[in-house]
Amino acid sequence: RMPAGHRLRKGRYSTEGGIYLLTSTTVNRQPFFADPLLATAAARCFIRPELLKSSALLCWVLMPDHVHWLLQLGQDDDLSAWAQRMKAVSAMEMNRLRGCKVSVWQSGFHDRAIRREDDVQPAARYIVANPLRAGLVRRVGDYPYWDAMWI
């Protein structure tokens, strides 16, 4: 069991029950997930219970070259391990579908702790509005690669 407040890097901590906004980009910002087959495969990985473990994915959006996750960290998990699982399994699935082995995700990720309950839904709105801001769709509901527990 990892202790609460498990140290990631100097100045970074993950805390059981904490809520975090994580962002990870593809290698060289390649738009792998503009391909619906690859986007669907990756999205399916994000909701697999065995990958989520005791963590809860509150909201997410998969863009052509990056992903945003709003995560409530579960027991016996930390941000690094969680992000690594999601990225590794989605990359393996993508490579399986393409019949090749390429690097999919940039190493590392960006995270921001959501410290106040009042900031959770604004963070979720920011996440699901990504396709709108990128000009990919005119309405959030028209974009297929996202989910939020409130909807």
PDB file of C-alpha atoms in Angstrom, residues 40-127:
ATOM      1  CA  THR A  40     -12.622   4.547 -30.225  1.00  0.00           C
ATOM      2  CA  ALA A  41     -10.069   1.943 -29.130  1.00  0.00           C
ATOM      3  CA  ALA A  42      -8.298   4.399 -26.825  1.00  0.00           C
ATOM      4  CA  ALA A  43     -11.591   5.681 -25.386  1.00  0.00           C
ATOM      5  CA  ARG A  44     -12.631   2.131 -24.533  1.00  0.00           C
ATOM      6  CA  CYS A  45      -9.401   1.709 -22.567  1.00  0.00           C
ATOM      7  CA  PHE A  46     -10.160   4.786 -20.458  1.00  0.00           C
ATOM      8  CA  ILE A  47     -13.345   3.244 -19.054  1.00  0.00           C
ATOM      9  CA  ARG A  48     -12.090  -0.277 -18.364  1.00  0.00           C
ATOM     10  CA  PRO A  49     -12.690  -1.082 -14.676  1.00  0.00           C
ATOM     11  CA  GLU A  50      -9.484  -3.120 -14.379  1.00  0.00           C
ATOM     12  CA  LEU A  51      -7.479  -0.072 -15.492  1.00  0.00           C
ATOM     13  CA  LEU A  52      -9.404   2.419 -13.381  1.00  0.00           C
ATOM     14  CA  LYS A  53      -9.033   0.198 -10.314  1.00  0.00           C
ATOM     15  CA  SER A  54     -10.491   2.145  -7.372  1.00  0.00           C
ATOM     16  CA  SER A  55     -10.037   5.523  -9.078  1.00  0.00           C
ATOM     17  CA  ALA A  56     -12.996   7.326 -10.657  1.00  0.00           C
ATOM     18  CA  LEU A  57     -12.760   9.024 -14.026  1.00  0.00           C
ATOM     19  CA  LEU A  58     -15.099  11.973 -13.528  1.00  0.00           C
ATOM     20  CA  CYS A  59     -14.679  13.428 -16.999  1.00  0.00           C
ATOM     21  CA  TRP A  60     -12.439  13.018 -20.051  1.00  0.00           C
ATOM     22  CA  VAL A  61     -11.987  14.084 -23.652  1.00  0.00           C
ATOM     23  CA  LEU A  62      -9.753  12.518 -26.276  1.00  0.00           C
ATOM     24  CA  MET A  63      -8.569  15.046 -28.832  1.00  0.00           C
ATOM     25  CA  PRO A  64      -6.666  14.155 -32.020  1.00  0.00           C
ATOM     26  CA  ASP A  65      -3.289  14.758 -30.345  1.00  0.00           C
ATOM     27  CA  HIS A  66      -3.917  14.817 -26.598  1.00  0.00           C
ATOM     28  CA  VAL A  67      -6.187  13.708 -23.785  1.00  0.00           C
ATOM     29  CA  HIS A  68      -7.601  15.420 -20.690  1.00  0.00           C
ATOM     30  CA  TRP A  69      -8.723  13.338 -17.717  1.00  0.00           C
ATOM     31  CA  LEU A  70     -10.466  14.585 -14.568  1.00  0.00           C
ATOM     32  CA  LEU A  71      -9.686  11.879 -12.056  1.00  0.00           C
ATOM     33  CA  GLN A  72     -10.518  11.182  -8.446  1.00  0.00           C
ATOM     34  CA  LEU A  73      -7.641   9.069  -7.235  1.00  0.00           C
ATOM     35  CA  GLY A  74      -8.574   5.812  -5.551  1.00  0.00           C
ATOM     36  CA  GLN A  75      -7.034   3.766  -2.798  1.00  0.00           C
ATOM     37  CA  ASP A  76      -3.585   2.281  -3.423  1.00  0.00           C
ATOM     38  CA  ASP A  77      -2.946   4.296  -6.576  1.00  0.00           C
ATOM     39  CA  ASP A  78      -0.943   7.350  -7.564  1.00  0.00           C
ATOM     40  CA  LEU A  79      -1.095   9.701 -10.540  1.00  0.00           C
ATOM     41  CA  SER A  80       2.006   8.374 -12.237  1.00  0.00           C
ATOM     42  CA  ALA A  81       0.923   4.750 -12.069  1.00  0.00           C
ATOM     43  CA  TRP A  82      -2.614   5.598 -13.203  1.00  0.00           C
ATOM     44  CA  ALA A  83      -1.493   7.701 -16.181  1.00  0.00           C
ATOM     45  CA  GLN A  84       1.094   5.081 -17.152  1.00  0.00           C
ATOM     46  CA  ARG A  85      -1.568   2.333 -17.194  1.00  0.00           C
ATOM     47  CA  MET A  86      -3.920   4.379 -19.371  1.00  0.00           C
ATOM     48  CA  LYS A  87      -1.224   5.403 -21.805  1.00  0.00           C
ATOM     49  CA  ALA A  88       0.416   1.963 -22.036  1.00  0.00           C
ATOM     50  CA  VAL A  89      -2.784   0.007 -22.607  1.00  0.00           C
ATOM     51  CA  SER A  90      -4.247   2.510 -25.088  1.00  0.00           C
ATOM     52  CA  ALA A  91      -0.943   2.526 -27.023  1.00  0.00           C
ATOM     53  CA  MET A  92      -0.821  -1.288 -27.084  1.00  0.00           C
ATOM     54  CA  GLU A  93      -4.396  -1.409 -28.349  1.00  0.00           C
ATOM     55  CA  MET A  94      -3.671   1.199 -31.014  1.00  0.00           C
ATOM     56  CA  ASN A  95      -0.544  -0.633 -32.165  1.00  0.00           C
ATOM     57  CA  ARG A  96      -2.454  -3.918 -32.255  1.00  0.00           C
ATOM     58  CA  LEU A  97      -5.088  -2.387 -34.524  1.00  0.00           C
ATOM     59  CA  ARG A  98      -2.497  -0.844 -36.820  1.00  0.00           C
ATOM     60  CA  GLY A  99      -0.321  -3.950 -36.881  1.00  0.00           C
ATOM     61  CA  CYS A 100       2.794  -2.014 -35.947  1.00  0.00           C
ATOM     62  CA  LYS A 101       4.680  -0.762 -32.931  1.00  0.00           C
ATOM     63  CA  VAL A 102       5.111   2.997 -32.661  1.00  0.00           C
ATOM     64  CA  SER A 103       5.422   5.337 -29.719  1.00  0.00           C
ATOM     65  CA  VAL A 104       2.044   6.945 -29.154  1.00  0.00           C
ATOM     66  CA  TRP A 105       2.265   9.095 -26.027  1.00  0.00           C
ATOM     67  CA  GLN A 106       4.841  11.686 -25.039  1.00  0.00           C
ATOM     68  CA  SER A 107       6.521  10.661 -21.794  1.00  0.00           C
ATOM     69  CA  GLY A 108       5.140  12.301 -18.686  1.00  0.00           C
ATOM     70  CA  PHE A 109       1.982  14.321 -18.239  1.00  0.00           C
ATOM     71  CA  HIS A 110       0.793  17.619 -16.846  1.00  0.00           C
ATOM     72  CA  ASP A 111      -1.349  17.591 -13.734  1.00  0.00           C
ATOM     73  CA  ARG A 112      -3.184  20.125 -11.652  1.00  0.00           C
ATOM     74  CA  ALA A 113      -4.784  19.341  -8.310  1.00  0.00           C
ATOM     75  CA  ILE A 114      -8.373  20.521  -7.984  1.00  0.00           C
ATOM     76  CA  ARG A 115      -8.334  21.781  -4.431  1.00  0.00           C
ATOM     77  CA  ARG A 116     -11.872  23.038  -3.929  1.00  0.00           C
ATOM     78  CA  GLU A 117     -15.103  21.180  -4.655  1.00  0.00           C
ATOM     79  CA  ASP A 118     -16.380  24.320  -6.411  1.00  0.00           C
ATOM     80  CA  ASP A 119     -13.638  23.950  -9.034  1.00  0.00           C
ATOM     81  CA  VAL A 120     -14.568  20.412 -10.153  1.00  0.00           C
ATOM     82  CA  GLN A 121     -17.445  21.222 -12.509  1.00  0.00           C
ATOM     83  CA  PRO A 122     -15.691  24.227 -14.119  1.00  0.00           C
ATOM     84  CA  ALA A 123     -12.734  21.912 -14.816  1.00  0.00           C
ATOM     85  CA  ALA A 124     -15.139  19.387 -16.370  1.00  0.00           C
ATOM     86  CA  ARG A 125     -16.704  22.110 -18.524  1.00  0.00           C
ATOM     87  CA  TYR A 126     -13.246  23.149 -19.684  1.00  0.00           C
ATOM     88  CA  ILE A 127     -12.472  19.544 -20.636  1.00  0.00           C
TER      89      ILE A 127
END
